Structure formats: structure tokens, C-alpha cells
Amino acid sequence: MKRRSFGTGRPVSLFTLGTMRAIGSVDQMASVLEAAAKIGINHLETAPAYGPAEQFLGEALQHSSTLPEGGWVTTSKLLPGSSLVEGQHQLDAILHRLGLNTLDNLAVHGINRQEHLEWALSGEGAQLMEWALSSGRVTQLGFSSHGTNALIEQALRSQRFDFCSLHLHLFDPQRLPLAHWALENGIGVMAISPADKGGRLQAPSPTLKDDCRPIDPLVLAYRFLLAQGVSTLTLGAAFSDDLTTAAHLAQADGPLQQQETEVLHQLEQRHRERLGNDLCGQCRACLPCPNQVPIPNLLRLRNLTLGHDLIEYSQERYNLIGRAGHWWDTIDASACESCGECLPRCPHGLNIPKLLADTHTRLVAAPRRRLWS
């Protein structure tokens, strides 16, 4: 599998094995780990927040007989907000669980609010990261974020981080300009879960399959991001069969081919046809809402529901609202009071209160179990 530069650290494979799903047993983790090495994946992504993942991964690494060329590149994460001493203990515990003396990449797990960034840049987090580097426990530093574009840009421009993990998806490309800036400035970019969080594309709707024909939707989503130059894409495999698409795309790091471009155009055309004059263009001109309703985020889910029949995914994400802390939106469409402040701002003249009410009616459902973030 081809590799790309990743900040100042060792190059990583086009796909990264995320370890949050192979947590049934050590044997399950070991099976996925061996399959990943065989197809050329060299980058592992884990975190203490992933339940027993680090413990299982460490035990699997000790008994693994198959290694990628040059060995594994390993990334783990620490939640923001700890004291220096707490963070030191947490990092040493990560290294102990993984059976490592040095971690290639340490990320702040979720710079989602301003106080998280302040902790990392000027608080005890800054002291923790300096200690991690100077003691040789960590090679380079990064962050993941579910926050606003402005917050992510501030983190990138701080010159404190060598890599970032961002939500970059075929159906939500709003952060791509930030990713391009990062890459141009030598910062590695890892796309978080472009399959599952990108629309549950590992199990696409029949409508989406037809919209992407003759290309599989998941293949198209992966190729879209790889053609943008993203360093690596995370793949949360529970079983070795989950790596089939990654194996197929092991060398597929070139620009989009003509057929891929044509299918992307077809996808967008059908999306627009189905939504008609109700299509939200995601320009964000409607913000701010006096009730803090995240209008574009909610109407994006409506776009996907009507545009490609991604109802199961949209319901899943909609019903996380208010149930995932700072990892996701906290206010749903029912908070709209039809005040009308957003109406003159919308360049497309959308009846936003009406569309929000429709979104809530279509997507509100019983909450489901959340798998991490």
C-alpha cells in the first residue's frame, strides 16, 4: 500500500486501522491486525476512550507474526483537561498497555471547544505535551476535532501541531479548505471515519448505489478524499473482511479519473433534482440563530435523507443531538421558534423554519446507542 507523509513523523499508509471496533477479544484484534499488515497498512489509531482497544492491541502486537515494512506507526490520544501529573500518568499507561517505549503520534482527543485549545496551548496541556516530547515518550503531536472551522483553523495556525484528525467526507466537504491549508504547511491530515460517519457508506441505500453506478459509493468516497491529497483515511474494522475495499485501493492515490468525475457530477445532479428548490447549499449565511439552532448541520441531514435516501444514517446522527456532550450538536430543530431572522439572510430564499420542522418530523426517533463519537 502506498504511503504519504504525515507531519514530521514517519510516512503512513493511505488507510489507517482504527481499533475502536475490534474489541470483542484479543483474538479478534489480532486477526484484524494481521489482515491489515498483509495489505500494507502500517498506521494504527487507538485511544484510552475506545474501551479495551489499547489493551487488546498491545497484547496482539506482542504476539503478531506479520509486520508491515518498517514496523507499525502508532497513534493514541488523550482527552483535554487533565492536570500535568494526571496526563503524565495517562500517557505512561498508554505506553504500558501498548507495550511501547515511544508513541509515534500523540493527539489531543477532541479540541471541540475554546477551553480545550487553551488547555493545549497555554494550560497544563502545553506542559504535558512539552514533557511528552522532551522525555522521548512521543515523536510528534496532533489533535482531533469535532469543533467549528474557526476553532480548527486557530489550532492549525498555532504551529503547535504536526498532524490533525478531521471529519472530512464526500457528503460533508466543508473542512477540505482547512485540510488543504494544513497539507500545504506540512501538517498531516487524517480523515476520521469517512465510511461510517460519512453516511454509513459501508451499507449504502439502494438509491445511493444507483446514484453512484457503476462505482461503489464507498470506493467513490475514499477516492474523492485520496484525490484531495489527504494523508490517510481511518477504517474502523471489526473483522478482516472489512479491509477488502482498502486492499482494492492500496495503490489508488492518483487524481480522479474521468469516470469518477462523471459519477460525482451524476451524484450531485440527482441530489439537486430530488431536493429542488428546498436544497440547502450549506453556505451558513443563515447563522447565527438567536436560539443557537445549527441550521446548516440539520438541513444537511435533510439533504441526505431526501437526496440519497440516507434515512438510517440521518436519524442516527439527528438523535445524537443533545446526547453526546461537546462531541456533537446540542440543539435540534424543535428549538426553532420561527422568528424569521434567518429568512432574509438565505441567498436561496429557503423557508428555513418550515424545512427545520420537516427535518424534525422526518428524523426524530428513539435514541440509539452511541459508538464513541
Tab-separated table of C-alpha atoms in Angstrom:
chain	number	residue	atom	x	y	z
A	1	MET	CA	0.000	0.000	0.000
A	2	LYS	CA	1.282	3.447	-0.904
A	3	ARG	CA	2.321	5.816	1.866
A	4	ARG	CA	2.142	9.566	2.338
A	5	SER	CA	3.955	11.994	4.592
A	6	PHE	CA	2.332	12.650	7.942
A	7	GLY	CA	3.654	15.793	9.565
A	8	THR	CA	7.251	15.397	10.729
A	9	GLY	CA	6.813	11.731	11.598
A	10	ARG	CA	7.118	8.546	9.622
A	11	PRO	CA	5.034	8.199	6.447
A	12	VAL	CA	1.731	6.384	6.833
A	13	SER	CA	-0.336	4.148	4.577
A	14	LEU	CA	-3.289	5.533	2.627
A	15	PHE	CA	-5.544	3.761	5.118
A	16	THR	CA	-5.231	3.716	8.896
A	17	LEU	CA	-6.570	0.871	11.007
A	18	GLY	CA	-8.876	2.352	13.636
A	19	THR	CA	-9.111	-0.004	16.599
A	20	MET	CA	-12.442	1.026	18.129
A	21	ARG	CA	-14.438	-1.839	16.629
A	22	ALA	CA	-12.310	-4.971	17.048
A	23	ILE	CA	-12.906	-5.063	20.793
A	24	GLY	CA	-14.624	-8.400	21.285
A	25	SER	CA	-11.411	-10.179	22.247
A	26	VAL	CA	-7.649	-10.168	21.814
A	27	ASP	CA	-8.041	-12.809	19.101
A	28	GLN	CA	-10.415	-10.559	17.167
A	29	MET	CA	-7.946	-7.664	17.385
A	30	ALA	CA	-5.053	-9.922	16.354
A	31	SER	CA	-6.951	-11.215	13.317
A	32	VAL	CA	-7.712	-7.700	12.082
A	33	LEU	CA	-4.158	-6.558	12.820
A	34	GLU	CA	-2.659	-9.384	10.755
A	35	ALA	CA	-5.038	-8.741	7.862
A	36	ALA	CA	-4.141	-5.038	7.903
A	37	ALA	CA	-0.410	-5.759	7.812
A	38	LYS	CA	-0.859	-8.152	4.885
A	39	ILE	CA	-2.477	-5.485	2.696
A	40	GLY	CA	0.196	-2.923	3.577
A	41	ILE	CA	-1.458	-0.814	6.277
A	42	ASN	CA	1.229	0.476	8.657
A	43	HIS	CA	-0.691	3.008	10.772
A	44	LEU	CA	-2.730	2.167	13.880
A	45	GLU	CA	-5.099	4.610	15.598
A	46	THR	CA	-6.328	3.941	19.125
A	47	ALA	CA	-7.277	5.734	22.351
A	48	PRO	CA	-7.994	5.026	26.021
A	49	ALA	CA	-11.589	6.090	25.308
A	50	TYR	CA	-12.041	3.087	22.996
A	51	GLY	CA	-12.830	0.682	25.814
A	52	PRO	CA	-10.402	-2.292	25.863
A	53	ALA	CA	-8.919	-1.438	22.454
A	54	GLU	CA	-5.458	-0.399	23.689
A	55	GLN	CA	-5.111	-3.415	25.968
A	56	PHE	CA	-6.172	-5.825	23.230
A	57	LEU	CA	-3.962	-4.064	20.690
A	58	GLY	CA	-0.932	-4.243	22.958
A	59	GLU	CA	-1.400	-7.969	23.525
A	60	ALA	CA	-1.992	-8.569	19.812
A	61	LEU	CA	1.174	-6.635	18.906
A	62	GLN	CA	3.253	-8.777	21.256
A	63	HIS	CA	2.209	-11.986	19.502
A	64	SER	CA	1.907	-10.694	15.938
A	65	SER	CA	3.938	-12.612	13.366
A	66	THR	CA	3.138	-10.247	10.486
A	67	LEU	CA	4.559	-6.731	10.420
A	68	PRO	CA	4.317	-4.013	7.772
A	69	GLU	CA	7.567	-2.891	6.197
A	70	GLY	CA	9.344	-0.618	8.669
A	71	GLY	CA	7.077	-1.643	11.531
A	72	TRP	CA	3.893	-0.117	12.888
A	73	VAL	CA	3.278	3.622	13.221
A	74	THR	CA	1.041	4.124	16.252
A	75	THR	CA	-1.250	6.998	17.220
A	76	SER	CA	-3.110	7.359	20.507
A	77	LYS	CA	-4.971	10.219	22.136
A	78	LEU	CA	-5.527	11.953	25.458
A	79	LEU	CA	-8.658	13.875	26.377
A	80	PRO	CA	-8.089	17.566	27.148
A	81	GLY	CA	-8.470	18.994	30.633
A	82	SER	CA	-6.233	16.851	32.809
A	83	SER	CA	-3.574	18.219	35.132
A	84	LEU	CA	0.069	17.761	34.202
A	85	VAL	CA	0.509	14.907	36.676
A	86	GLU	CA	-2.714	13.184	35.601
A	87	GLY	CA	-1.714	13.483	31.956
A	88	GLN	CA	1.732	12.053	32.631
A	89	HIS	CA	0.197	9.034	34.335
A	90	GLN	CA	-2.278	8.615	31.477
A	91	LEU	CA	0.439	8.704	28.818
A	92	ASP	CA	2.594	6.200	30.691
A	93	ALA	CA	-0.460	3.952	30.996
A	94	ILE	CA	-0.981	4.144	27.220
A	95	LEU	CA	2.626	3.125	26.591
A	96	HIS	CA	2.316	0.297	29.108
A	97	ARG	CA	-0.888	-1.066	27.549
A	98	LEU	CA	0.612	-0.916	24.062
A	99	GLY	CA	3.950	-2.367	25.150
A	100	LEU	CA	5.853	0.593	23.682
A	101	ASN	CA	8.620	2.873	24.896
A	102	THR	CA	7.765	5.591	22.367
A	103	LEU	CA	4.494	6.565	20.759
A	104	ASP	CA	4.846	7.875	17.205
A	105	ASN	CA	1.889	10.246	17.435
A	106	LEU	CA	0.002	11.667	20.407
A	107	ALA	CA	-3.174	13.644	19.731
A	108	VAL	CA	-5.352	15.786	21.935
A	109	HIS	CA	-8.602	13.829	21.731
A	110	GLY	CA	-11.244	16.365	20.855
A	111	ILE	CA	-10.331	20.050	20.655
A	112	ASN	CA	-14.023	20.799	20.391
A	113	ARG	CA	-14.249	23.969	22.478
A	114	GLN	CA	-12.108	27.050	23.013
A	115	GLU	CA	-11.109	25.935	26.512
A	116	HIS	CA	-9.741	22.693	25.074
A	117	LEU	CA	-7.438	24.626	22.775
A	118	GLU	CA	-6.367	26.965	25.560
A	119	TRP	CA	-5.508	23.924	27.707
A	120	ALA	CA	-3.332	22.588	24.883
A	121	LEU	CA	-1.602	25.860	24.005
A	122	SER	CA	-1.140	27.635	27.305
A	123	GLY	CA	-2.506	25.493	30.106
A	124	GLU	CA	-1.278	22.307	31.708
A	125	GLY	CA	-1.814	20.552	28.397
A	126	ALA	CA	1.028	22.602	26.918
A	127	GLN	CA	3.307	21.489	29.754
A	128	LEU	CA	2.181	17.891	29.264
A	129	MET	CA	2.937	17.896	25.555
A	130	GLU	CA	6.337	19.509	26.057
A	131	TRP	CA	7.178	16.840	28.641
A	132	ALA	CA	5.944	14.079	26.303
A	133	LEU	CA	8.284	15.285	23.554
A	134	SER	CA	11.323	16.115	25.682
A	135	SER	CA	11.182	12.803	27.548
A	136	GLY	CA	11.181	10.828	24.300
A	137	ARG	CA	7.807	9.265	25.004
A	138	VAL	CA	6.240	10.862	21.910
A	139	THR	CA	7.643	11.725	18.473
A	140	GLN	CA	5.063	14.263	17.266
A	141	LEU	CA	1.872	15.959	18.430
A	142	GLY	CA	-1.532	16.466	16.881
A	143	PHE	CA	-5.214	16.861	17.627
A	144	SER	CA	-8.622	15.642	16.598
A	145	SER	CA	-11.610	17.962	16.470
A	146	HIS	CA	-15.372	17.954	16.063
A	147	GLY	CA	-15.395	21.720	16.584
A	148	THR	CA	-16.102	24.699	14.376
A	149	ASN	CA	-13.984	25.581	11.377
A	150	ALA	CA	-12.806	28.725	13.162
A	151	LEU	CA	-11.574	26.699	16.134
A	152	ILE	CA	-9.842	24.160	13.905
A	153	GLU	CA	-8.153	26.928	11.933
A	154	GLN	CA	-6.929	28.510	15.157
A	155	ALA	CA	-5.440	25.187	16.244
A	156	LEU	CA	-3.765	24.630	12.879
A	157	ARG	CA	-2.257	28.111	12.788
A	158	SER	CA	-0.892	27.823	16.325
A	159	GLN	CA	2.170	25.986	14.924
A	160	ARG	CA	1.904	23.588	17.864
A	161	PHE	CA	0.656	20.532	15.991
A	162	ASP	CA	2.222	18.290	13.365
A	163	PHE	CA	-0.965	16.466	12.368
A	164	CYS	CA	-4.728	16.694	12.715
A	165	SER	CA	-7.682	14.298	12.542
A	166	LEU	CA	-10.766	15.890	10.976
A	167	HIS	CA	-14.206	14.904	9.761
A	168	LEU	CA	-13.737	15.042	6.001
A	169	HIS	CA	-16.436	13.345	3.968
A	170	LEU	CA	-17.742	13.093	0.434
A	171	PHE	CA	-21.099	14.409	1.673
A	172	ASP	CA	-19.622	16.994	4.037
A	173	PRO	CA	-16.547	18.611	2.447
A	174	GLN	CA	-16.760	21.919	4.381
A	175	ARG	CA	-13.444	21.287	6.163
A	176	LEU	CA	-11.492	20.479	2.995
A	177	PRO	CA	-10.067	24.035	2.690
A	178	LEU	CA	-8.628	23.606	6.195
A	179	ALA	CA	-7.202	20.231	5.222
A	180	HIS	CA	-5.586	21.731	2.118
A	181	TRP	CA	-4.043	24.535	4.174
A	182	ALA	CA	-2.696	22.023	6.669
A	183	LEU	CA	-1.152	19.850	3.960
A	184	GLU	CA	0.407	22.862	2.247
A	185	ASN	CA	2.025	23.789	5.567
A	186	GLY	CA	3.454	20.356	6.296
A	187	ILE	CA	0.732	19.241	8.726
A	188	GLY	CA	-0.502	15.672	8.313
A	189	VAL	CA	-4.241	15.171	7.822
A	190	MET	CA	-6.151	12.071	8.853
A	191	ALA	CA	-9.784	11.816	7.729
A	192	ILE	CA	-11.943	10.443	10.547
A	193	SER	CA	-14.277	7.604	9.588
A	194	PRO	CA	-15.153	8.641	6.024
A	195	ALA	CA	-17.244	5.468	5.684
A	196	ASP	CA	-19.412	5.274	8.803
A	197	LYS	CA	-19.531	8.926	9.866
A	198	GLY	CA	-19.625	9.911	6.206
A	199	GLY	CA	-23.038	8.316	5.678
A	200	ARG	CA	-22.747	4.657	6.713
A	201	LEU	CA	-21.372	4.068	3.251
A	202	GLN	CA	-20.339	0.528	4.139
A	203	ALA	CA	-24.095	-0.210	3.898
A	204	PRO	CA	-25.419	2.327	1.365
A	205	SER	CA	-29.073	2.745	0.472
A	206	PRO	CA	-30.259	1.252	-2.847
A	207	THR	CA	-30.844	4.818	-4.051
A	208	LEU	CA	-27.261	5.833	-3.340
A	209	LYS	CA	-25.943	2.700	-5.027
A	210	ASP	CA	-27.863	3.611	-8.139
A	211	ASP	CA	-26.736	7.241	-7.950
A	212	CYS	CA	-23.082	6.141	-7.919
A	213	ARG	CA	-23.354	3.408	-10.510
A	214	PRO	CA	-21.066	1.919	-11.812
A	215	ILE	CA	-18.804	2.818	-8.851
A	216	ASP	CA	-19.431	1.552	-5.343
A	217	PRO	CA	-20.350	4.511	-3.053
A	218	LEU	CA	-17.657	3.635	-0.523
A	219	VAL	CA	-14.990	3.421	-3.228
A	220	LEU	CA	-16.103	6.787	-4.603
A	221	ALA	CA	-15.956	8.397	-1.145
A	222	TYR	CA	-12.473	7.045	-0.500
A	223	ARG	CA	-11.197	8.076	-3.908
A	224	PHE	CA	-12.671	11.563	-3.517
A	225	LEU	CA	-10.617	12.140	-0.362
A	226	LEU	CA	-7.437	10.470	-1.589
A	227	ALA	CA	-7.542	12.641	-4.703
A	228	GLN	CA	-7.692	15.692	-2.405
A	229	GLY	CA	-4.282	14.696	-1.027
A	230	VAL	CA	-5.457	13.704	2.471
A	231	SER	CA	-2.631	11.849	4.225
A	232	THR	CA	-4.645	8.850	5.397
A	233	LEU	CA	-8.224	7.654	5.904
A	234	THR	CA	-9.301	5.815	9.045
A	235	LEU	CA	-11.015	2.478	8.697
A	236	GLY	CA	-12.651	1.017	11.811
A	237	ALA	CA	-12.513	-2.691	11.030
A	238	ALA	CA	-14.229	-5.249	13.249
A	239	PHE	CA	-13.274	-8.179	11.010
A	240	SER	CA	-10.660	-8.841	8.353
A	241	ASP	CA	-13.322	-8.710	5.606
A	242	ASP	CA	-13.860	-5.038	6.472
A	243	LEU	CA	-10.475	-4.327	4.851
A	244	THR	CA	-11.459	-5.540	1.378
A	245	THR	CA	-12.084	-2.090	-0.093
A	246	ALA	CA	-8.848	-0.721	1.363
A	247	ALA	CA	-6.934	-3.599	-0.184
A	248	HIS	CA	-8.549	-2.848	-3.544
A	249	LEU	CA	-7.452	0.795	-3.289
A	250	ALA	CA	-3.955	0.117	-1.966
A	251	GLN	CA	-2.309	1.961	-4.890
A	252	ALA	CA	-5.169	4.332	-5.757
A	253	ASP	CA	-3.625	7.635	-4.730
A	254	GLY	CA	-3.775	9.467	-8.066
A	255	PRO	CA	-6.131	12.215	-9.267
A	256	LEU	CA	-9.752	11.422	-10.028
A	257	GLN	CA	-10.285	9.559	-13.268
A	258	GLN	CA	-12.809	10.672	-15.860
A	259	GLN	CA	-15.393	8.066	-14.849
A	260	GLU	CA	-15.095	9.084	-11.194
A	261	THR	CA	-15.587	12.731	-12.079
A	262	GLU	CA	-18.622	11.865	-14.192
A	263	VAL	CA	-20.173	9.843	-11.358
A	264	LEU	CA	-19.600	12.678	-8.882
A	265	HIS	CA	-21.409	15.008	-11.287
A	266	GLN	CA	-24.245	12.470	-11.649
A	267	LEU	CA	-24.469	12.169	-7.858
A	268	GLU	CA	-24.759	15.922	-7.410
A	269	GLN	CA	-27.255	16.280	-10.260
A	270	ARG	CA	-29.634	13.681	-8.818
A	271	HIS	CA	-29.275	15.212	-5.372
A	272	ARG	CA	-30.328	18.595	-6.717
A	273	GLU	CA	-33.193	17.160	-8.738
A	274	ARG	CA	-34.736	15.411	-5.737
A	275	LEU	CA	-34.470	18.406	-3.407
A	276	GLY	CA	-35.411	21.023	-5.974
A	277	ASN	CA	-35.929	24.477	-4.512
A	278	ASP	CA	-35.586	23.119	-0.969
A	279	LEU	CA	-31.896	22.279	-1.333
A	280	CYS	CA	-29.762	23.840	1.410
A	281	GLY	CA	-26.477	24.899	-0.160
A	282	GLN	CA	-24.616	24.882	3.188
A	283	CYS	CA	-23.414	28.464	2.792
A	284	ARG	CA	-24.082	29.145	6.524
A	285	ALA	CA	-25.347	32.670	5.798
A	286	CYS	CA	-28.389	31.889	7.985
A	287	LEU	CA	-26.262	31.921	11.126
A	288	PRO	CA	-26.234	32.952	13.880
A	289	CYS	CA	-29.630	31.765	15.074
A	290	PRO	CA	-30.899	33.537	18.217
A	291	ASN	CA	-31.841	30.120	19.629
A	292	GLN	CA	-28.478	28.664	18.554
A	293	VAL	CA	-30.122	26.169	16.215
A	294	PRO	CA	-27.322	24.708	13.999
A	295	ILE	CA	-29.395	25.271	10.869
A	296	PRO	CA	-26.908	24.110	8.183
A	297	ASN	CA	-25.992	20.941	10.083
A	298	LEU	CA	-29.629	19.957	10.461
A	299	LEU	CA	-30.584	20.775	6.886
A	300	ARG	CA	-27.580	18.786	5.677
A	301	LEU	CA	-29.195	15.710	7.228
A	302	ARG	CA	-32.436	16.582	5.444
A	303	ASN	CA	-30.477	16.942	2.196
A	304	LEU	CA	-29.068	13.446	2.637
A	305	THR	CA	-32.420	11.965	3.602
A	306	LEU	CA	-34.238	13.270	0.548
A	307	GLY	CA	-31.282	13.474	-1.799
A	308	HIS	CA	-29.931	9.926	-1.456
A	309	ASP	CA	-32.325	8.129	0.926
A	310	LEU	CA	-29.761	8.017	3.742
A	311	ILE	CA	-32.550	7.909	6.307
A	312	GLU	CA	-30.953	5.461	8.755
A	313	TYR	CA	-27.721	7.437	8.928
A	314	SER	CA	-29.528	10.773	9.207
A	315	GLN	CA	-31.775	9.516	12.001
A	316	GLU	CA	-28.788	8.117	13.854
A	317	ARG	CA	-26.932	11.434	13.719
A	318	TYR	CA	-30.025	13.534	14.436
A	319	ASN	CA	-30.849	11.551	17.538
A	320	LEU	CA	-27.356	12.010	18.935
A	321	ILE	CA	-28.114	15.706	19.325
A	322	GLY	CA	-28.003	16.665	22.981
A	323	ARG	CA	-26.757	13.213	23.975
A	324	ALA	CA	-23.062	13.366	23.099
A	325	GLY	CA	-21.774	16.362	25.047
A	326	HIS	CA	-19.347	18.582	23.156
A	327	TRP	CA	-18.783	15.885	20.537
A	328	TRP	CA	-21.946	16.755	18.623
A	329	ASP	CA	-24.644	19.395	18.299
A	330	THR	CA	-26.711	20.039	21.416
A	331	ILE	CA	-29.831	21.700	19.940
A	332	ASP	CA	-32.191	20.104	17.427
A	333	ALA	CA	-34.717	21.580	15.007
A	334	SER	CA	-37.538	21.672	17.559
A	335	ALA	CA	-35.836	24.715	19.131
A	336	CYS	CA	-36.747	26.855	16.114
A	337	GLU	CA	-39.398	29.422	17.106
A	338	SER	CA	-39.973	30.718	13.558
A	339	CYS	CA	-38.656	34.148	14.480
A	340	GLY	CA	-37.701	34.720	10.850
A	341	GLU	CA	-34.277	36.293	11.448
A	342	CYS	CA	-32.632	33.758	9.133
A	343	LEU	CA	-35.018	34.296	6.215
A	344	PRO	CA	-33.572	37.491	4.670
A	345	ARG	CA	-30.044	36.092	5.006
A	346	CYS	CA	-30.635	32.978	2.907
A	347	PRO	CA	-29.429	33.667	-0.657
A	348	HIS	CA	-31.755	30.948	-1.987
A	349	GLY	CA	-34.886	32.204	-0.271
A	350	LEU	CA	-35.492	28.997	1.639
A	351	ASN	CA	-38.355	28.802	4.108
A	352	ILE	CA	-35.948	27.696	6.828
A	353	PRO	CA	-38.436	27.341	9.736
A	354	LYS	CA	-40.646	25.116	7.595
A	355	LEU	CA	-37.673	22.984	6.495
A	356	LEU	CA	-36.463	22.633	10.079
A	357	ALA	CA	-39.905	21.468	11.196
A	358	ASP	CA	-39.932	18.940	8.363
A	359	THR	CA	-36.445	17.761	9.333
A	360	HIS	CA	-37.546	17.148	12.920
A	361	THR	CA	-40.662	15.254	11.842
A	362	ARG	CA	-38.693	13.030	9.475
A	363	LEU	CA	-35.719	12.275	11.699
A	364	VAL	CA	-36.737	12.345	15.350
A	365	ALA	CA	-36.764	8.803	16.722
A	366	ALA	CA	-35.848	6.779	19.770
A	367	PRO	CA	-32.187	7.344	20.709
A	368	ARG	CA	-29.659	4.667	19.808
A	369	ARG	CA	-26.502	3.512	21.462
A	370	ARG	CA	-23.537	5.717	20.613
A	371	LEU	CA	-20.268	4.120	19.454
A	372	TRP	CA	-17.621	6.562	20.727
A	373	SER	CA	-18.048	9.704	18.618
